[in-house]
C-alpha cells in the first residue's frame, strides 16, 4: 500500500474489502463472519515474508489473499506453504508463484499467456514486426513476461532488434533508450510496473523514439498517466478486465464500486474482489472449517462466475481466462480494444 507500486495494494484492498462486507452482510460463512486483517508490506519481499509469518503465527488466519507483485508472492508463498495455510493471489501472473507448492493458488491467468497475447496483438492487430524489449531485471514478473513475449513474437515471424534491461527504482533510462532508438523498432515492449513505465515513456519520446509502446498488467494504475503524461498516450497493455464490458456482472460491480469509493475500479480491484469471493465460495463448500478444508475446496473451484470472467482452478492451481487489451487514451482513461482467448 506504500512504495513505488502503492496503487496495486490500495486498489486490491478496496476490492477485497467490498467483497468481504458483501459476504458478511449476506450472513457470512455458515453463520460465521469473516474478519479481514490487512498489513502493508511496503512493496518489499522481505517485509512480505515478515507479514505472512505474523498473519499465520500471531493472527492465526486460515487463508491469505495476496500479494500482487509476483516476486513478493513467491517470497511470501514459501512461508504459507511451510505452515500449510492456503494463499490465493488475486493477480500475480509469474508461473513460479503457484509452483511454490500445493497451498498456493491464483485467480488470474499466467504470463506465458499474457506474453503471447501482446505478441499476437502486435503482429496480428498492429501489423508491427520489429520489436524492442525493455525489461526490469529486479522483477520476476517483468523478466518472465519479456521472455514469453519474445518467444511468441519470434515464433510468429517478428524480429526482436533490441532486448535491454533496467533495474526497478531507476529514474534515468536514457542510455538504454538511445541504444534502442538506434535499432529503429516499430514497437517497444515494456513489461514493467507503472512508475518506471511512465518515466520510460517520457524519456523515450524526449529522445525522439516513435515506436508504439506496449506492456502488460503492470501498467494498470491511475498513476500511469500522471507519471507518463502525454508520452504514454496511444500505448496498449494487456489486462484482466475492462470496466467498459457491458455484461451485467461487470456493470453491477462497477456501479457498486463507484458508489462506495467514487472511482472506476481497476483490474486490480476486480481481481481482489474475485479472489475474496472465490475464497468465500471455497469456505462455504469446505468439508471442514480449517485451513486444510479451505485448501482442498479451493482446489476444486469450478466455473465460478467472477467479475473478471469464469474462474476454474486447474491442476497447477492457476486460472485459465481470456485477457483484454486496453489503449491508454487520456488521463486515467484506458479504453477497451479487444479480447484475446487462451
Ligand atoms: N501481474 C503482476 C505481477 O505478477 C502484478 C499486477 C497485476 C500488476 C495486475 C498490475 C495489475 O507482478
CSV table of C-alpha atoms and ligand atoms in Angstrom, one decimal:
chain,number,residue,atom,x,y,z
A,1,UNK,CA,0.0,0.0,0.0
A,2,UNK,CA,3.1,2.2,0.0
A,3,UNK,CA,6.2,2.3,-2.1
A,4,UNK,CA,6.6,2.6,-5.9
A,5,UNK,CA,3.7,0.1,-6.6
A,6,UNK,CA,1.4,1.5,-3.9
A,7,UNK,CA,-1.7,1.8,-6.1
A,8,UNK,CA,-1.6,-2.0,-6.6
A,9,UNK,CA,-2.1,-2.6,-2.9
A,10,UNK,CA,-4.6,0.2,-2.4
A,11,UNK,CA,-6.8,-0.9,-5.3
A,12,UNK,CA,-6.7,-4.6,-4.5
A,13,UNK,CA,-7.6,-3.8,-0.9
A,14,UNK,CA,-10.6,-1.8,-1.9
A,15,UNK,CA,-11.9,-4.8,-4.0
A,16,UNK,CA,-11.2,-7.3,-1.2
A,17,UNK,CA,-12.9,-5.1,1.5
A,18,UNK,CA,-16.0,-4.6,-0.6
A,19,UNK,CA,-16.3,-8.4,-1.2
A,20,UNK,CA,-15.8,-9.2,2.5
A,21,UNK,CA,-18.5,-6.7,3.6
A,22,UNK,CA,-20.9,-8.2,1.0
A,23,UNK,CA,-20.2,-11.7,2.2
A,24,UNK,CA,-20.7,-10.8,5.8
A,25,UNK,CA,-23.9,-8.8,5.1
A,26,UNK,CA,-25.3,-11.9,3.4
A,27,UNK,CA,-24.7,-13.9,6.6
A,28,UNK,CA,-21.0,-14.9,6.3
A,29,UNK,CA,-19.8,-18.4,6.0
A,30,UNK,CA,-22.2,-20.9,7.6
A,31,UNK,CA,-23.2,-18.3,10.1
A,32,UNK,CA,-19.7,-17.1,10.9
A,33,UNK,CA,-18.4,-13.7,9.9
A,34,UNK,CA,-15.1,-13.3,8.0
A,35,UNK,CA,-12.7,-10.9,9.7
A,36,UNK,CA,-10.2,-9.2,7.5
A,37,UNK,CA,-6.7,-8.4,8.8
A,38,UNK,CA,-4.5,-6.3,6.4
A,39,UNK,CA,-0.9,-5.3,6.6
A,40,UNK,CA,1.3,-3.2,4.3
A,41,UNK,CA,4.5,-4.8,3.1
A,42,UNK,CA,5.7,-1.5,1.5
A,43,UNK,CA,6.4,-3.3,-1.7
A,44,UNK,CA,9.3,-5.2,-0.1
A,45,UNK,CA,9.7,-9.0,-0.5
A,46,UNK,CA,11.4,-9.3,2.9
A,47,UNK,CA,8.6,-7.4,4.6
A,48,UNK,CA,6.0,-9.7,2.8
A,49,UNK,CA,7.7,-12.6,4.5
A,50,UNK,CA,7.6,-11.0,7.9
A,51,UNK,CA,3.9,-10.1,7.5
A,52,UNK,CA,2.8,-13.5,6.3
A,53,UNK,CA,4.6,-15.1,9.2
A,54,UNK,CA,2.8,-12.7,11.6
A,55,UNK,CA,-0.6,-13.4,10.0
A,56,UNK,CA,-0.1,-17.1,10.5
A,57,UNK,CA,1.6,-17.3,13.9
A,58,UNK,CA,0.0,-14.3,15.7
A,59,UNK,CA,-3.2,-13.6,14.0
A,60,UNK,CA,-3.9,-17.3,13.3
A,61,UNK,CA,-5.5,-16.6,9.9
A,62,UNK,CA,-6.9,-19.6,8.0
A,63,UNK,CA,-6.4,-18.2,4.5
A,64,UNK,CA,-4.3,-15.5,2.9
A,65,UNK,CA,-5.1,-13.2,0.0
A,66,UNK,CA,-2.1,-11.6,-1.8
A,67,UNK,CA,0.3,-10.5,-2.9
A,68,UNK,CA,0.1,-8.6,-6.2
A,69,UNK,CA,3.6,-8.4,-7.5
A,70,UNK,CA,5.0,-11.8,-8.3
A,71,UNK,CA,8.4,-11.5,-6.6
A,72,UNK,CA,6.6,-10.8,-3.3
A,73,UNK,CA,4.1,-13.6,-3.8
A,74,UNK,CA,6.9,-16.0,-4.4
A,75,UNK,CA,8.7,-14.9,-1.2
A,76,UNK,CA,5.5,-14.9,1.0
A,77,UNK,CA,4.2,-18.1,-0.6
A,78,UNK,CA,7.2,-20.1,0.8
A,79,UNK,CA,6.0,-19.2,4.3
A,80,UNK,CA,2.4,-20.0,3.7
A,81,UNK,CA,3.5,-23.3,2.1
A,82,UNK,CA,5.7,-24.1,5.1
A,83,UNK,CA,2.8,-23.6,7.6
A,84,UNK,CA,0.3,-25.2,5.3
A,85,UNK,CA,-2.0,-22.1,5.2
A,86,UNK,CA,-3.7,-21.6,1.8
A,87,UNK,CA,-2.7,-18.5,-0.1
A,88,UNK,CA,-4.7,-17.1,-3.0
A,89,UNK,CA,-3.1,-14.4,-5.1
A,90,UNK,CA,-5.5,-12.1,-6.9
A,91,UNK,CA,-3.2,-11.1,-9.7
A,92,UNK,CA,0.4,-12.4,-9.5
A,93,UNK,CA,1.0,-13.8,-13.0
A,94,UNK,CA,4.5,-15.3,-13.0
A,95,UNK,CA,4.4,-19.1,-13.4
A,96,UNK,CA,6.7,-19.6,-10.4
A,97,UNK,CA,4.2,-18.2,-7.9
A,98,UNK,CA,2.0,-21.4,-7.7
A,99,UNK,CA,4.9,-23.7,-8.3
A,100,UNK,CA,6.0,-22.9,-4.7
A,101,UNK,CA,3.6,-25.6,-3.6
A,102,UNK,CA,0.2,-27.1,-3.2
A,103,UNK,CA,-1.1,-24.4,-0.8
A,104,UNK,CA,-0.6,-21.6,-3.4
A,105,UNK,CA,-3.4,-20.6,-5.8
A,106,UNK,CA,-4.3,-17.7,-8.0
A,107,UNK,CA,-7.5,-16.4,-9.8
A,108,UNK,CA,-5.6,-14.8,-12.7
A,109,UNK,CA,-4.1,-16.0,-16.0
A,110,UNK,CA,-0.3,-16.5,-16.1
A,111,UNK,CA,2.4,-14.8,-18.1
A,112,UNK,CA,3.2,-17.4,-20.8
A,113,UNK,CA,-0.4,-16.5,-22.0
A,114,UNK,CA,-0.1,-12.8,-21.3
A,115,UNK,CA,3.2,-12.5,-23.2
A,116,UNK,CA,1.7,-14.4,-26.1
A,117,UNK,CA,-1.3,-12.1,-26.1
A,118,UNK,CA,0.8,-9.0,-26.6
A,119,UNK,CA,3.0,-10.6,-29.3
A,120,UNK,CA,-0.1,-11.7,-31.2
A,121,UNK,CA,-1.7,-8.2,-30.8
A,122,UNK,CA,1.5,-6.5,-32.1
A,123,UNK,CA,1.7,-8.8,-35.1
A,124,UNK,CA,-2.0,-9.5,-36.0
A,125,UNK,CA,-3.7,-6.3,-34.9
A,126,UNK,CA,-1.0,-3.7,-35.3
A,127,UNK,CA,1.0,-5.4,-38.1
A,128,UNK,CA,4.2,-4.4,-36.5
A,129,UNK,CA,7.0,-6.9,-36.9
A,130,UNK,CA,10.1,-5.2,-35.5
A,131,UNK,CA,10.2,-5.0,-31.7
A,132,UNK,CA,12.5,-3.9,-28.9
A,133,UNK,CA,12.1,-5.1,-25.3
A,134,UNK,CA,12.9,-3.1,-22.2
A,135,UNK,CA,12.7,-5.2,-19.0
A,136,UNK,CA,13.1,-4.8,-15.2
A,137,UNK,CA,15.8,-7.1,-14.1
A,138,UNK,CA,14.7,-6.9,-10.5
A,139,UNK,CA,11.1,-8.2,-11.0
A,140,UNK,CA,10.3,-11.9,-11.7
A,141,UNK,CA,7.2,-10.6,-13.4
A,142,UNK,CA,9.0,-8.4,-15.9
A,143,UNK,CA,11.7,-10.9,-16.7
A,144,UNK,CA,9.2,-13.7,-17.3
A,145,UNK,CA,6.8,-11.6,-19.3
A,146,UNK,CA,9.6,-10.3,-21.5
A,147,UNK,CA,10.8,-13.9,-22.2
A,148,UNK,CA,7.3,-15.1,-23.1
A,149,UNK,CA,6.6,-12.2,-25.4
A,150,UNK,CA,10.0,-12.7,-27.2
A,151,UNK,CA,9.3,-16.4,-27.7
A,152,UNK,CA,5.9,-15.9,-29.3
A,153,UNK,CA,6.9,-12.8,-31.3
A,154,UNK,CA,9.7,-14.7,-32.9
A,155,UNK,CA,7.6,-17.8,-33.5
A,156,UNK,CA,5.1,-15.6,-35.4
A,157,UNK,CA,7.8,-14.2,-37.6
A,158,UNK,CA,8.6,-11.0,-35.7
A,159,UNK,CA,12.1,-9.7,-35.2
A,160,UNK,CA,13.5,-8.6,-31.8
A,161,UNK,CA,16.0,-5.9,-32.6
A,162,UNK,CA,16.9,-5.0,-29.0
A,163,UNK,CA,16.4,-6.6,-25.6
A,164,UNK,CA,17.8,-4.5,-22.8
A,165,UNK,CA,17.1,-4.0,-19.1
A,166,UNK,CA,16.8,-1.5,-16.2
A,167,UNK,CA,16.6,-2.0,-12.5
A,168,UNK,CA,13.3,-1.3,-10.7
A,169,UNK,CA,13.7,2.0,-8.9
A,170,UNK,CA,15.9,3.5,-11.7
A,171,UNK,CA,14.9,7.0,-12.9
A,172,UNK,CA,17.2,7.6,-15.8
A,173,UNK,CA,16.7,5.3,-18.8
A,174,UNK,CA,18.3,7.5,-21.5
A,175,UNK,CA,21.4,5.4,-22.3
A,176,UNK,CA,19.3,2.2,-22.9
A,177,UNK,CA,16.7,4.1,-24.8
A,178,UNK,CA,19.4,5.7,-27.0
A,179,UNK,CA,20.6,2.3,-28.0
A,180,UNK,CA,17.1,1.1,-28.6
A,181,UNK,CA,16.4,4.1,-30.8
A,182,UNK,CA,19.4,3.3,-33.0
A,183,UNK,CA,17.8,-0.1,-33.9
A,184,UNK,CA,14.7,1.6,-35.1
A,185,UNK,CA,11.9,-0.7,-33.7
A,186,UNK,CA,8.2,-0.3,-34.6
A,187,UNK,CA,7.1,-1.4,-31.1
A,188,UNK,CA,8.7,-1.1,-27.7
A,189,UNK,CA,7.5,-3.7,-25.2
A,190,UNK,CA,8.0,-2.5,-21.6
A,191,UNK,CA,6.6,-5.2,-19.3
A,192,UNK,CA,7.3,-3.3,-16.1
A,193,UNK,CA,5.4,-1.5,-13.3
A,194,UNK,CA,3.7,1.8,-13.9
A,195,UNK,CA,6.2,4.1,-12.1
A,196,UNK,CA,9.2,3.1,-14.3
A,197,UNK,CA,6.9,2.6,-17.4
A,198,UNK,CA,5.7,6.2,-17.1
A,199,UNK,CA,9.3,7.6,-16.9
A,200,UNK,CA,10.4,5.3,-19.7
A,201,UNK,CA,7.6,6.7,-21.9
A,202,UNK,CA,8.6,10.3,-21.2
A,203,UNK,CA,12.3,9.8,-21.8
A,204,UNK,CA,11.6,7.7,-25.0
A,205,UNK,CA,9.6,10.5,-26.5
A,206,UNK,CA,12.1,13.1,-25.4
A,207,UNK,CA,14.8,11.2,-27.3
A,208,UNK,CA,12.5,11.1,-30.4
A,209,UNK,CA,11.8,7.4,-30.2
A,210,UNK,CA,8.5,6.8,-32.1
A,211,UNK,CA,7.8,3.1,-31.5
A,212,UNK,CA,4.3,2.1,-30.3
A,213,UNK,CA,4.6,1.4,-26.6
A,214,UNK,CA,3.2,-2.0,-25.4
A,215,UNK,CA,3.1,-3.5,-21.9
A,216,UNK,CA,1.3,-5.9,-19.5
A,217,UNK,CA,-1.0,-5.6,-16.5
A,218,UNK,CA,1.8,-3.9,-14.5
A,219,UNK,CA,0.6,-0.7,-16.3
A,220,UNK,CA,-2.7,-0.8,-14.6
A,221,UNK,CA,-2.6,2.2,-12.3
A,222,UNK,CA,-4.3,5.6,-12.2
A,223,UNK,CA,-0.7,6.9,-11.7
A,224,UNK,CA,0.4,5.7,-15.1
A,225,UNK,CA,-0.8,8.7,-17.0
A,226,UNK,CA,0.1,11.0,-14.1
A,227,UNK,CA,3.8,9.9,-14.4
A,228,UNK,CA,3.9,9.3,-18.2
A,229,UNK,CA,1.9,12.4,-19.3
A,230,UNK,CA,1.2,12.7,-23.0
A,231,UNK,CA,4.1,10.3,-23.7
A,232,UNK,CA,2.2,7.2,-22.7
A,233,UNK,CA,-1.0,8.1,-24.7
A,234,UNK,CA,-1.5,5.6,-27.5
A,235,UNK,CA,0.2,2.8,-25.7
A,236,UNK,CA,-1.5,-0.6,-25.3
A,237,UNK,CA,-1.4,-3.1,-22.5
A,238,UNK,CA,-3.0,-6.4,-21.6
A,239,UNK,CA,-5.2,-6.7,-18.5
A,240,UNK,CA,-7.6,-8.8,-16.6
A,241,UNK,CA,-10.9,-7.0,-17.3
A,242,UNK,CA,-12.3,-3.8,-18.8
A,243,UNK,CA,-14.8,-1.7,-16.8
A,244,UNK,CA,-16.4,-0.9,-20.2
A,245,UNK,CA,-17.5,-4.6,-20.5
A,246,UNK,CA,-21.3,-4.3,-20.8
A,247,UNK,CA,-22.2,-7.7,-19.2
A,248,UNK,CA,-24.4,-7.3,-16.1
A,249,UNK,CA,-21.8,-8.9,-13.7
A,250,UNK,CA,-19.2,-6.2,-14.7
A,251,UNK,CA,-21.7,-3.3,-14.7
A,252,UNK,CA,-23.1,-4.2,-11.3
A,253,UNK,CA,-19.7,-4.4,-9.9
A,254,UNK,CA,-18.6,-1.1,-11.4
A,255,UNK,CA,-21.8,0.6,-10.1
A,256,UNK,CA,-21.4,-0.8,-6.6
A,257,UNK,CA,-17.6,0.1,-6.5
A,258,UNK,CA,-18.3,3.6,-7.8
A,259,UNK,CA,-21.0,4.2,-5.1
A,260,UNK,CA,-18.6,3.0,-2.4
A,261,UNK,CA,-15.3,4.6,-3.4
A,262,UNK,CA,-16.2,7.3,-6.0
A,263,UNK,CA,-14.0,5.9,-8.7
A,264,UNK,CA,-13.9,3.4,-11.5
A,265,UNK,CA,-12.5,0.0,-10.4
A,266,UNK,CA,-9.1,-1.0,-11.9
A,267,UNK,CA,-8.3,-4.6,-13.0
A,268,UNK,CA,-6.6,-5.0,-9.6
A,269,UNK,CA,-9.7,-4.1,-7.7
A,270,UNK,CA,-11.7,-6.5,-9.8
A,271,UNK,CA,-9.2,-9.3,-9.2
A,272,UNK,CA,-9.1,-8.5,-5.5
A,273,UNK,CA,-12.9,-8.7,-5.3
A,274,UNK,CA,-12.9,-12.0,-7.3
A,275,UNK,CA,-10.2,-13.5,-5.1
A,276,UNK,CA,-12.2,-12.8,-1.9
A,277,UNK,CA,-15.4,-14.2,-3.5
A,278,UNK,CA,-13.6,-17.3,-4.6
A,279,UNK,CA,-12.1,-17.8,-1.2
A,280,UNK,CA,-15.6,-17.4,0.4
A,281,UNK,CA,-17.1,-19.8,-2.0
A,282,UNK,CA,-14.4,-22.4,-1.1
A,283,UNK,CA,-15.0,-21.8,2.6
A,284,UNK,CA,-18.7,-22.4,2.1
A,285,UNK,CA,-18.1,-25.7,0.2
A,286,UNK,CA,-15.3,-26.9,2.6
A,287,UNK,CA,-15.8,-30.3,4.3
A,288,UNK,CA,-14.2,-28.9,7.4
A,289,UNK,CA,-13.8,-25.2,8.6
A,290,UNK,CA,-10.0,-25.4,8.7
A,291,UNK,CA,-7.1,-24.2,6.5
A,292,UNK,CA,-6.8,-27.7,5.2
A,293,UNK,CA,-10.5,-27.9,4.4
A,294,UNK,CA,-10.3,-24.5,2.7
A,295,UNK,CA,-7.3,-25.5,0.6
A,296,UNK,CA,-9.0,-28.6,-0.6
A,297,UNK,CA,-12.1,-26.7,-1.6
A,298,UNK,CA,-10.1,-24.0,-3.3
A,299,UNK,CA,-8.5,-26.7,-5.5
A,300,UNK,CA,-12.0,-27.8,-6.6
A,301,UNK,CA,-13.2,-24.4,-7.7
A,302,UNK,CA,-15.0,-24.8,-11.0
A,303,UNK,CA,-16.9,-22.3,-13.2
A,304,UNK,CA,-17.1,-19.6,-10.6
A,305,UNK,CA,-18.6,-16.6,-12.3
A,306,UNK,CA,-16.3,-13.7,-11.3
A,307,UNK,CA,-16.2,-10.1,-12.5
A,308,UNK,CA,-13.0,-10.9,-14.4
A,309,UNK,CA,-14.5,-14.0,-16.1
A,310,UNK,CA,-15.3,-17.6,-15.4
A,311,UNK,CA,-12.8,-19.0,-12.8
A,312,UNK,CA,-11.8,-22.6,-12.8
A,313,UNK,CA,-8.7,-23.6,-10.8
A,314,UNK,CA,-6.6,-26.1,-12.8
A,315,UNK,CA,-4.2,-28.8,-11.7
A,316,UNK,CA,-1.4,-26.2,-11.4
A,317,UNK,CA,-3.7,-24.1,-9.2
A,318,UNK,CA,-3.9,-21.3,-11.8
A,319,UNK,CA,-7.0,-19.9,-13.5
A,320,UNK,CA,-7.3,-20.1,-17.3
A,321,UNK,CA,-9.1,-16.9,-18.6
A,322,UNK,CA,-9.2,-14.6,-21.5
A,323,UNK,CA,-7.2,-11.3,-21.5
A,324,UNK,CA,-8.3,-7.9,-22.7
A,325,UNK,CA,-6.1,-5.3,-24.5
A,326,UNK,CA,-6.6,-1.7,-23.4
A,327,UNK,CA,-5.4,1.5,-25.0
A,328,UNK,CA,-4.2,4.5,-23.0
A,329,UNK,CA,-6.4,7.3,-24.4
A,330,UNK,CA,-6.3,10.0,-21.8
A,331,UNK,CA,-5.5,10.9,-18.1
A,332,UNK,CA,-6.6,7.8,-16.2
A,333,UNK,CA,-8.5,6.6,-19.2
A,334,UNK,CA,-7.9,3.1,-20.6
A,335,UNK,CA,-10.3,2.1,-23.4
A,336,UNK,CA,-11.2,-1.5,-24.4
A,337,UNK,CA,-9.7,-2.7,-27.7
A,338,UNK,CA,-10.1,-6.4,-27.9
A,339,UNK,CA,-10.3,-9.7,-26.0
A,340,UNK,CA,-7.8,-12.5,-26.6
A,341,UNK,CA,-8.8,-16.0,-25.6
A,342,UNK,CA,-6.4,-18.7,-24.4
B,1,LIG,N1,0.8,-9.4,-12.7
B,1,LIG,C1,1.7,-8.6,-11.9
B,1,LIG,C2,2.8,-9.4,-11.3
B,1,LIG,O1,2.7,-10.6,-11.3
B,1,LIG,C3,1.0,-7.8,-10.9
B,1,LIG,C4,-0.1,-6.9,-11.3
B,1,LIG,C5,-1.4,-7.5,-11.5
B,1,LIG,C6,0.0,-5.6,-11.6
B,1,LIG,C7,-2.4,-6.7,-12.0
B,1,LIG,C8,-1.0,-4.8,-12.0
B,1,LIG,C9,-2.2,-5.4,-12.3
B,1,LIG,O2,3.8,-9.0,-10.7
